[in-house]
């Protein structure tokens, strides 16, 4: 039976087994490869997406459990790379190979939506489940602080609320920050 889920503001109907991981659906069924596979066991954070705004490991999340919910992936964070976390990541030049970075960005943006000015220890706690084999942790922390500063200088909320207008823009210009598919 088809499962209804809203992904990046767009209603989707997917006819897949109910226990299929959300990550599989995103990458293999919908062709959205910005979300990465790392471990498949909730140990690395590469597959992080937002479910109703909360950072979640999509590799262990059955698609049936997100029926009727809102999923945001790296492709949906903003229509034009304007999200403060994306801008900060570019300014600080965080990525090396890039493979972990879409997961890092999704965890950071979820943190900032709940805590717009986190301390070093709060950043470390929120990001500790996201592993970077290139060791970009210092730049990640700096970029989270930078994103907090960019946010406080703007009137826009961190929390995502994708409208129909942004959905059209997303269709035209997918945003992906991360390594090779
Ligand atoms: S692939 Fe999901 S946490 Fe590693
Ligand atoms: S940038 Fe290479 S794994 Fe994080």
Coordinates of N, CA, C and O in Angstrom, one line a residue, residues 8-179:
X8 N 10.4 17.8 1.7 CA 10.8 19.1 1.3 C 9.6 19.9 0.8 O 9.7 20.6 -0.2
X9 N 8.5 19.8 1.5 CA 7.3 20.6 1.2 C 6.4 20.0 0.2 O 5.4 20.6 -0.1
X10 N 6.8 18.9 -0.4 CA 6.1 18.3 -1.5 C 5.5 17.0 -1.1 O 6.2 16.1 -0.7
X11 N 4.1 16.8 -1.2 CA 3.5 15.5 -0.9 C 4.0 14.4 -1.8 O 4.1 14.6 -3.1
X12 N 4.4 13.3 -1.3 CA 4.9 12.2 -2.1 C 4.1 10.9 -1.7 O 3.7 10.8 -0.5
X13 N 3.9 10.1 -2.6 CA 3.2 8.8 -2.4 C 4.2 7.7 -2.8 O 4.6 7.7 -4.0
X14 N 4.7 6.9 -1.9 CA 5.7 5.9 -2.3 C 5.1 4.5 -2.0 O 4.6 4.2 -0.9
X15 N 5.2 3.6 -3.0 CA 4.7 2.3 -2.9 C 5.9 1.3 -2.6 O 6.5 0.8 -3.6
X16 N 6.2 1.2 -1.4 CA 7.4 0.4 -1.0 C 7.1 -0.4 0.2 O 6.1 -0.1 0.9
X17 N 7.8 -1.4 0.6 CA 7.6 -2.2 1.8 C 7.6 -1.2 3.0 O 8.5 -0.3 3.1
X18 N 6.7 -1.4 4.0 CA 6.6 -0.5 5.1 C 7.8 -0.4 6.0 O 8.1 0.6 6.7
X19 N 8.6 -1.5 6.0 CA 9.8 -1.5 6.8 C 11.1 -1.0 6.1 O 12.2 -1.0 6.6
X20 N 10.9 -0.5 4.9 CA 12.1 0.0 4.1 C 12.6 1.2 4.8 O 11.8 2.1 5.1
X21 N 13.9 1.3 5.0 CA 14.4 2.6 5.7 C 14.1 3.8 4.8 O 14.2 3.8 3.6
X22 N 13.8 4.9 5.5 CA 13.6 6.2 4.8 C 14.8 6.5 3.9 O 14.6 7.0 2.8
X23 N 16.0 6.2 4.3 CA 17.2 6.5 3.5 C 17.1 5.8 2.2 O 17.5 6.4 1.1
X24 N 16.7 4.6 2.2 CA 16.5 3.8 0.9 C 15.5 4.5 0.0 O 15.7 4.6 -1.2
X25 N 14.4 4.9 0.6 CA 13.3 5.6 -0.2 C 13.9 6.9 -0.8 O 13.6 7.1 -2.0
X26 N 14.6 7.7 0.0 CA 15.1 8.9 -0.5 C 16.0 8.7 -1.7 O 15.9 9.3 -2.7
X27 N 17.0 7.8 -1.4 CA 18.1 7.7 -2.4 C 17.6 6.8 -3.6 O 17.9 7.2 -4.8
X28 N 17.0 5.7 -3.4 CA 16.8 4.7 -4.4 C 15.4 4.8 -5.1 O 15.3 4.6 -6.3
X29 N 14.4 5.3 -4.3 CA 13.1 5.4 -4.9 C 12.9 6.8 -5.5 O 12.4 7.0 -6.6
X30 N 13.3 7.8 -4.8 CA 13.1 9.2 -5.2 C 14.3 9.8 -5.8 O 14.2 11.0 -6.3
X31 N 15.4 9.2 -5.8 CA 16.6 9.7 -6.5 C 17.2 10.9 -5.8 O 18.0 11.7 -6.5
X32 N 17.0 11.1 -4.5 CA 17.6 12.2 -3.8 C 18.8 11.7 -3.1 O 18.8 11.2 -2.0
X33 N 20.0 12.0 -3.7 CA 21.2 11.3 -3.2 C 22.0 12.3 -2.3 O 23.2 11.9 -2.0
X34 N 21.5 13.4 -2.0 CA 22.2 14.3 -1.1 C 22.4 13.7 0.3 O 23.4 14.0 1.0
X35 N 21.4 12.9 0.8 CA 21.5 12.2 2.1 C 22.4 10.9 1.9 O 22.1 10.1 1.0
X36 N 23.4 10.8 2.7 CA 24.4 9.7 2.4 C 24.2 8.5 3.3 O 23.7 8.6 4.4
X37 N 24.6 7.4 2.8 CA 24.7 6.1 3.5 C 26.1 6.0 4.1 O 27.1 6.1 3.3
X38 N 26.2 5.8 5.4 CA 27.5 5.6 6.0 C 27.6 4.2 6.6 O 28.4 3.3 6.2
X39 N 26.8 4.0 7.7 CA 27.0 2.7 8.4 C 25.7 1.9 8.4 O 25.7 0.7 8.5
X40 N 24.5 2.5 8.2 CA 23.3 1.8 8.2 C 22.8 1.4 9.6 O 21.9 0.6 9.7
X41 N 23.5 1.8 10.7 CA 23.2 1.4 12.0 C 23.1 2.5 13.0 O 23.3 2.3 14.2
X42 N 22.8 3.7 12.5 CA 22.7 4.9 13.4 C 23.9 5.2 14.2 O 23.9 5.8 15.3
X43 N 25.1 5.0 13.6 CA 26.4 5.2 14.3 C 27.2 6.3 13.7 O 28.2 6.8 14.4
X44 N 26.9 6.9 12.6 CA 27.8 7.9 11.9 C 27.1 9.2 11.6 O 27.8 10.2 11.5
X45 N 25.8 9.2 11.5 CA 25.1 10.5 11.2 C 25.1 11.0 9.8 O 24.4 12.0 9.4
X46 N 25.7 10.2 8.9 CA 25.7 10.6 7.4 C 24.3 10.7 6.8 O 24.1 11.5 5.9
X47 N 23.4 10.0 7.4 CA 22.0 9.9 6.8 C 21.0 10.8 7.4 O 19.8 10.7 7.2
X48 N 21.5 11.8 8.2 CA 20.6 12.7 9.0 C 19.7 13.5 8.2 O 20.1 14.2 7.2
X49 N 18.4 13.5 8.5 CA 17.4 14.4 7.9 C 16.6 14.9 9.1 O 16.8 14.5 10.2
X50 N 15.7 15.8 8.8 CA 14.7 16.3 9.8 C 13.4 15.6 9.6 O 12.9 15.6 8.4
X51 N 12.8 15.2 10.7 CA 11.4 14.7 10.7 C 10.7 15.6 11.6 O 11.0 15.6 12.8
X52 N 9.7 16.3 11.0 CA 9.0 17.3 11.8 C 10.0 18.2 12.6 O 9.8 18.6 13.7
X53 N 11.1 18.5 11.9 CA 12.1 19.5 12.4 C 13.2 18.9 13.3 O 14.1 19.6 13.7
X54 N 13.1 17.6 13.6 CA 14.0 17.0 14.5 C 15.0 16.1 13.8 O 14.6 15.3 12.9
X55 N 16.3 16.3 14.0 CA 17.4 15.6 13.4 C 17.2 14.1 13.7 O 17.1 13.7 14.8
X56 N 17.2 13.3 12.6 CA 16.8 11.8 12.7 C 17.7 11.0 11.8 O 18.0 11.5 10.7
X57 N 18.1 9.9 12.2 CA 18.9 9.0 11.3 C 18.0 8.2 10.4 O 17.2 7.3 10.8
X58 N 18.0 8.6 9.1 CA 17.1 8.0 8.2 C 17.4 6.5 7.9 O 16.5 5.8 7.4
X59 N 18.6 6.0 8.2 CA 19.0 4.7 7.9 C 18.3 3.6 8.7 O 18.2 2.5 8.4
X60 N 17.8 4.1 9.9 CA 17.1 3.1 10.8 C 15.6 3.5 11.0 O 15.0 3.1 11.9
X61 N 15.1 4.4 10.1 CA 13.8 4.9 10.3 C 12.9 4.3 9.2 O 13.0 4.6 8.0
X62 N 12.0 3.4 9.6 CA 11.1 2.7 8.6 C 10.2 3.8 8.0 O 9.7 4.7 8.6
X63 N 10.0 3.7 6.7 CA 9.2 4.6 5.9 C 7.8 4.7 6.5 O 7.2 5.8 6.6
X64 N 7.3 3.6 7.0 CA 5.9 3.6 7.6 C 5.8 4.5 8.8 O 4.8 5.1 9.1
X65 N 6.9 4.7 9.5 CA 6.9 5.6 10.7 C 6.8 7.1 10.4 O 6.6 7.9 11.3
X66 N 7.1 7.4 9.2 CA 7.0 8.9 8.8 C 5.8 9.2 8.0 O 5.7 10.3 7.5
X67 N 4.9 8.2 7.9 CA 3.6 8.5 7.2 C 2.9 9.7 7.8 O 2.8 9.8 9.0
X68 N 2.6 10.7 6.9 CA 1.9 11.9 7.4 C 2.8 12.9 8.0 O 2.3 14.0 8.4
X69 N 4.1 12.6 8.0 CA 5.0 13.6 8.7 C 5.7 14.4 7.6 O 5.6 14.1 6.4
X70 N 6.5 15.4 8.1 CA 7.2 16.3 7.2 C 8.7 15.9 7.3 O 9.3 16.0 8.4
X71 N 9.3 15.6 6.2 CA 10.7 15.2 6.1 C 11.4 16.3 5.3 O 11.0 16.8 4.3
X72 N 12.5 16.8 5.9 CA 13.4 17.7 5.2 C 14.7 17.1 5.0 O 15.3 16.6 5.9
X73 N 15.2 17.2 3.8 CA 16.6 16.7 3.5 C 17.5 17.8 3.1 O 17.0 19.0 3.0
X74 N 18.7 17.5 2.9 CA 19.7 18.6 2.5 C 19.2 19.3 1.3 O 19.4 20.6 1.2
X75 N 18.5 18.6 0.4 CA 18.1 19.3 -0.8 C 17.0 20.4 -0.5 O 16.8 21.3 -1.3
X76 N 16.3 20.2 0.6 CA 15.2 21.1 1.0 C 15.5 22.2 2.0 O 14.6 22.9 2.4
X77 N 16.8 22.2 2.4 CA 17.1 23.2 3.5 C 16.8 24.6 3.1 O 16.4 25.4 3.9
X78 N 17.1 25.0 1.9 CA 16.7 26.3 1.3 C 16.7 26.1 -0.2 O 17.3 25.2 -0.7
X79 N 16.0 27.0 -0.9 CA 16.0 26.9 -2.3 C 17.2 27.5 -3.0 O 17.4 27.3 -4.2
X80 N 18.0 28.2 -2.3 CA 19.1 29.0 -2.9 C 20.4 29.1 -2.1 O 21.1 30.0 -2.2
X81 N 20.6 28.1 -1.3 CA 21.8 28.1 -0.4 C 21.8 29.2 0.6 O 22.9 29.6 1.0
X82 N 20.7 29.8 0.9 CA 20.7 31.0 1.8 C 20.5 30.7 3.2 O 20.5 31.6 4.1
X83 N 20.2 29.4 3.6 CA 20.1 29.1 5.0 C 21.4 29.5 5.7 O 22.5 29.2 5.2
X84 N 21.3 30.1 6.9 CA 22.5 30.5 7.6 C 23.5 29.4 7.8 O 24.7 29.7 7.8
X85 N 23.1 28.2 8.0 CA 24.1 27.1 8.2 C 24.8 26.9 6.8 O 26.0 26.7 6.8
X86 N 24.1 26.9 5.7 CA 24.8 26.7 4.4 C 25.8 27.8 4.2 O 26.9 27.6 3.7
X87 N 25.3 29.1 4.5 CA 26.2 30.2 4.3 C 27.4 30.1 5.1 O 28.6 30.4 4.7
X88 N 27.2 29.8 6.4 CA 28.4 29.7 7.3 C 29.3 28.5 6.9 O 30.5 28.7 7.0
X89 N 28.8 27.4 6.4 CA 29.6 26.3 6.0 C 30.5 26.7 4.8 O 31.7 26.3 4.8
X90 N 29.9 27.5 3.9 CA 30.7 28.0 2.8 C 31.8 29.0 3.3 O 33.0 29.0 2.9
X91 N 31.4 30.0 4.1 CA 32.3 31.0 4.6 C 33.5 30.4 5.4 O 34.6 30.8 5.2
X92 N 33.2 29.4 6.2 CA 34.3 28.8 7.0 C 35.0 27.7 6.2 O 36.1 27.3 6.6
X93 N 34.4 27.3 5.1 CA 35.1 26.3 4.2 C 35.2 25.0 5.0 O 36.3 24.4 5.0
X94 N 34.1 24.5 5.5 CA 34.2 23.3 6.4 C 34.6 22.0 5.7 O 35.4 21.3 6.2
X95 N 33.9 21.7 4.6 CA 34.1 20.3 4.1 C 35.5 20.0 3.6 O 36.2 20.9 3.1
X96 N 35.9 18.7 3.7 CA 37.1 18.2 3.0 C 36.6 17.3 1.9 O 36.2 17.7 0.9
X97 N 36.4 16.0 2.2 CA 35.9 15.1 1.2 C 34.4 15.4 1.0 O 33.9 15.2 -0.1
X98 N 33.7 15.9 2.0 CA 32.3 16.3 1.9 C 31.3 15.2 2.2 O 30.1 15.5 2.4
X99 N 31.8 13.9 2.4 CA 30.8 12.8 2.5 C 29.9 13.0 3.7 O 28.7 12.7 3.6
X100 N 30.4 13.4 4.8 CA 29.6 13.5 6.0 C 28.8 14.8 6.1 O 28.0 14.9 7.1
X101 N 29.1 15.7 5.2 CA 28.7 17.1 5.5 C 27.2 17.4 5.4 O 26.6 18.3 6.1
X102 N 26.4 16.7 4.5 CA 25.0 16.9 4.5 C 24.4 16.5 5.9 O 23.5 17.2 6.4
X103 N 24.9 15.4 6.4 CA 24.4 15.0 7.8 C 24.8 16.0 8.8 O 24.0 16.3 9.7
X104 N 26.1 16.5 8.7 CA 26.5 17.5 9.7 C 25.6 18.8 9.6 O 25.2 19.3 10.7
X105 N 25.3 19.2 8.4 CA 24.5 20.4 8.2 C 23.1 20.2 8.8 O 22.5 21.1 9.4
X106 N 22.5 19.0 8.5 CA 21.2 18.8 9.0 C 21.1 18.7 10.5 O 20.2 19.2 11.2
X107 N 22.2 18.2 11.2 CA 22.2 18.2 12.6 C 22.4 19.6 13.2 O 21.7 20.0 14.1
X108 N 23.3 20.4 12.5 CA 23.5 21.7 13.0 C 22.3 22.6 12.8 O 22.0 23.4 13.7
X109 N 21.6 22.4 11.7 CA 20.4 23.3 11.5 C 19.3 22.9 12.5 O 18.5 23.8 12.9
X110 N 19.2 21.6 12.8 CA 18.2 21.2 13.8 C 18.5 21.8 15.2 O 17.7 22.3 15.9
X111 N 19.8 21.7 15.6 CA 20.3 22.3 16.8 C 19.9 23.8 16.9 O 19.4 24.3 17.9
X112 N 20.2 24.5 15.9 CA 20.0 26.0 15.9 C 18.6 26.4 15.9 O 18.2 27.4 16.4
X113 N 17.7 25.5 15.3 CA 16.3 25.8 15.4 C 15.8 25.7 16.8 O 14.8 26.4 17.2
X114 N 16.4 24.9 17.6 CA 16.0 24.7 19.0 C 16.8 25.6 19.9 O 16.3 26.0 21.0
X115 N 18.0 25.9 19.6 CA 18.9 26.7 20.4 C 19.7 27.7 19.5 O 20.8 27.3 19.0
X116 N 19.2 28.9 19.3 CA 19.8 29.8 18.3 C 21.2 30.3 18.7 O 21.9 30.8 17.8
X117 N 21.6 30.1 19.9 CA 23.0 30.5 20.3 C 23.6 29.5 21.2 O 23.8 29.8 22.4
X118 N 24.0 28.4 20.7 CA 24.6 27.3 21.5 C 26.0 27.6 21.9 O 26.8 28.3 21.2
X119 N 26.4 27.1 23.1 CA 27.7 27.1 23.6 C 28.6 26.0 22.9 O 28.0 25.2 22.3
X120 N 29.9 26.1 23.1 CA 30.8 25.1 22.6 C 30.3 23.7 23.0 O 30.2 22.7 22.3
X121 N 30.0 23.6 24.3 CA 29.7 22.2 24.9 C 28.3 21.8 24.3 O 28.1 20.6 24.1
X122 N 27.4 22.7 24.1 CA 26.1 22.4 23.5 C 26.2 21.9 22.1 O 25.6 21.0 21.6
X123 N 27.1 22.6 21.4 CA 27.4 22.2 20.0 C 28.0 20.8 20.0 O 27.6 19.9 19.2
X124 N 29.0 20.6 20.8 CA 29.7 19.3 20.8 C 28.7 18.2 21.2 O 28.7 17.1 20.6
X125 N 27.8 18.4 22.1 CA 26.8 17.4 22.5 C 25.8 17.1 21.4 O 25.6 15.9 21.1
X126 N 25.4 18.2 20.7 CA 24.4 18.0 19.6 C 25.0 17.3 18.4 O 24.3 16.6 17.7
X127 N 26.3 17.5 18.2 CA 27.0 17.0 17.0 C 27.7 15.7 17.2 O 28.3 15.2 16.3
X128 N 27.7 15.2 18.4 CA 28.7 14.1 18.7 C 28.3 12.8 17.9 O 29.2 12.0 17.8
X129 N 27.1 12.7 17.5 CA 26.7 11.5 16.7 C 27.1 11.6 15.2 O 26.8 10.7 14.5
X130 N 27.6 12.7 14.8 CA 28.0 12.9 13.4 C 29.5 12.8 13.3 O 30.3 13.6 13.7
X131 N 29.9 11.7 12.6 CA 31.3 11.3 12.5 C 31.9 12.0 11.2 O 31.2 11.9 10.2
X132 N 33.1 12.5 11.4 CA 33.8 13.0 10.2 C 35.2 12.4 10.1 O 36.0 12.6 10.9
X133 N 35.3 11.5 9.1 CA 36.6 10.8 9.0 C 37.8 11.8 8.6 O 38.9 11.5 8.7
X134 N 37.4 13.0 8.1 CA 38.4 14.0 7.7 C 38.8 14.9 8.9 O 39.6 15.7 8.8
X135 N 38.0 14.8 10.0 CA 38.4 15.5 11.2 C 38.1 17.0 11.1 O 38.9 17.8 11.5
X136 N 36.9 17.4 10.5 CA 36.6 18.8 10.4 C 35.9 19.4 11.6 O 35.3 20.4 11.5
X137 N 36.0 18.7 12.7 CA 35.2 19.1 13.9 C 35.4 20.6 14.3 O 34.5 21.2 14.7
X138 N 36.7 21.0 14.3 CA 36.9 22.4 14.7 C 36.2 23.4 13.8 O 35.6 24.4 14.3
X139 N 36.2 23.1 12.5 CA 35.6 24.1 11.6 C 34.1 23.9 11.7 O 33.3 24.9 11.5
X140 N 33.6 22.7 12.0 CA 32.1 22.6 12.2 C 31.7 23.4 13.4 O 30.7 24.2 13.3
X141 N 32.4 23.4 14.5 CA 32.0 24.2 15.6 C 32.1 25.7 15.3 O 31.2 26.4 15.6
X142 N 33.1 26.1 14.6 CA 33.2 27.5 14.2 C 32.1 27.9 13.3 O 31.5 29.0 13.4
X143 N 31.7 27.0 12.4 CA 30.6 27.3 11.4 C 29.3 27.4 12.1 O 28.4 28.2 11.8
X144 N 29.1 26.6 13.2 CA 27.8 26.7 13.9 C 27.7 28.0 14.6 O 26.7 28.7 14.6
X145 N 28.8 28.5 15.2 CA 28.8 29.8 15.8 C 28.6 30.9 14.8 O 27.9 31.9 15.0
X146 N 29.2 30.7 13.6 CA 29.0 31.7 12.5 C 27.6 31.7 12.1 O 27.0 32.8 11.9
X147 N 27.0 30.6 11.9 CA 25.6 30.5 11.5 C 24.7 31.2 12.6 O 23.7 31.9 12.2
X148 N 25.0 31.0 13.9 CA 24.2 31.7 14.9 C 24.3 33.2 14.8 O 23.3 33.9 14.9
X149 N 25.5 33.7 14.4 CA 25.7 35.1 14.2 C 25.0 35.6 13.0 O 24.4 36.7 13.0
X150 N 25.0 34.9 11.9 CA 24.3 35.3 10.7 C 22.8 35.3 11.0 O 22.1 36.2 10.5
X151 N 22.3 34.3 11.7 CA 20.9 34.3 12.1 C 20.5 35.5 12.9 O 19.5 36.1 12.6
X152 N 21.3 35.8 13.9 CA 20.9 36.9 14.8 C 20.9 38.3 14.0 O 20.2 39.2 14.4
X153 N 21.7 38.3 12.9 CA 21.7 39.5 12.1 C 20.5 39.6 11.1 O 20.4 40.6 10.4
X154 N 19.8 38.5 11.0 CA 18.6 38.5 10.1 C 17.3 38.3 10.9 O 17.3 38.0 12.0
X155 N 16.2 38.6 10.2 CA 14.9 38.4 10.9 C 14.3 37.1 10.6 O 13.3 36.7 11.1
X156 N 15.0 36.2 9.9 CA 14.4 34.9 9.5 C 14.6 33.9 10.6 O 15.7 33.8 11.2
X157 N 13.6 33.1 10.8 CA 13.8 32.0 11.8 C 14.6 30.9 11.2 O 14.7 30.6 10.0
X158 N 15.3 30.1 12.1 CA 16.0 28.9 11.7 C 15.0 27.8 11.3 O 15.3 27.0 10.4
X159 N 13.9 27.8 12.0 CA 12.9 26.7 11.8 C 12.4 26.8 10.3 O 12.0 27.8 9.9
X160 N 12.4 25.6 9.7 CA 11.9 25.6 8.3 C 10.4 25.5 8.2 O 9.8 24.8 9.0
X161 N 9.9 26.2 7.3 CA 8.5 26.1 7.0 C 8.3 26.3 5.5 O 8.1 27.4 5.0
X162 N 8.5 25.2 4.7 CA 8.6 25.3 3.3 C 7.2 25.6 2.7 O 6.3 24.9 2.9
X163 N 7.1 26.7 2.0 CA 5.9 27.1 1.4 C 5.8 26.6 -0.1 O 6.8 26.0 -0.6
X164 N 4.6 26.7 -0.7 CA 4.5 26.3 -2.1 C 5.5 27.0 -3.0 O 6.0 26.5 -3.9
X165 N 5.8 28.3 -2.6 CA 6.7 29.1 -3.4 C 8.1 28.5 -3.4 O 8.7 28.4 -4.4
X166 N 8.6 28.1 -2.2 CA 9.9 27.5 -2.1 C 9.9 26.2 -2.8 O 10.9 25.7 -3.3
X167 N 8.8 25.5 -2.7 CA 8.7 24.1 -3.3 C 9.0 24.3 -4.8 O 9.7 23.5 -5.4
X168 N 8.4 25.3 -5.5 CA 8.6 25.5 -6.9 C 10.1 25.7 -7.1 O 10.7 25.2 -8.1
X169 N 10.7 26.6 -6.3 CA 12.1 26.9 -6.5 C 13.0 25.7 -6.3 O 14.0 25.5 -7.0
X170 N 12.6 24.8 -5.3 CA 13.4 23.6 -5.0 C 13.3 22.7 -6.2 O 14.3 22.1 -6.6
X171 N 12.2 22.6 -6.9 CA 12.1 21.8 -8.1 C 13.1 22.2 -9.2 O 13.6 21.5 -9.9
X172 N 13.2 23.6 -9.2 CA 14.1 24.1 -10.3 C 15.6 24.1 -9.9 O 16.4 23.9 -10.8
X173 N 15.9 24.2 -8.7 CA 17.3 24.3 -8.3 C 17.5 23.5 -7.0 O 17.6 24.0 -5.9
X174 N 17.7 22.2 -7.2 CA 18.0 21.4 -6.0 C 19.3 21.8 -5.3 O 20.3 22.2 -6.0
X175 N 19.3 21.9 -4.0 CA 20.5 22.3 -3.3 C 21.1 21.0 -2.6 O 20.4 20.3 -1.9
X176 N 22.3 20.8 -2.9 CA 23.0 19.6 -2.3 C 24.4 20.0 -1.9 O 25.1 20.6 -2.6
X177 N 24.6 19.8 -0.6 CA 26.0 20.0 -0.1 C 26.4 18.7 0.4 O 25.8 18.1 1.3
X178 N 27.4 18.1 -0.1 CA 27.9 16.8 0.3 C 28.8 16.3 -0.8 O 29.0 16.9 -1.8
X179 N 29.3 15.1 -0.6 CA 30.2 14.5 -1.6 C 29.5 13.9 -2.7 O 28.3 14.2 -3.0

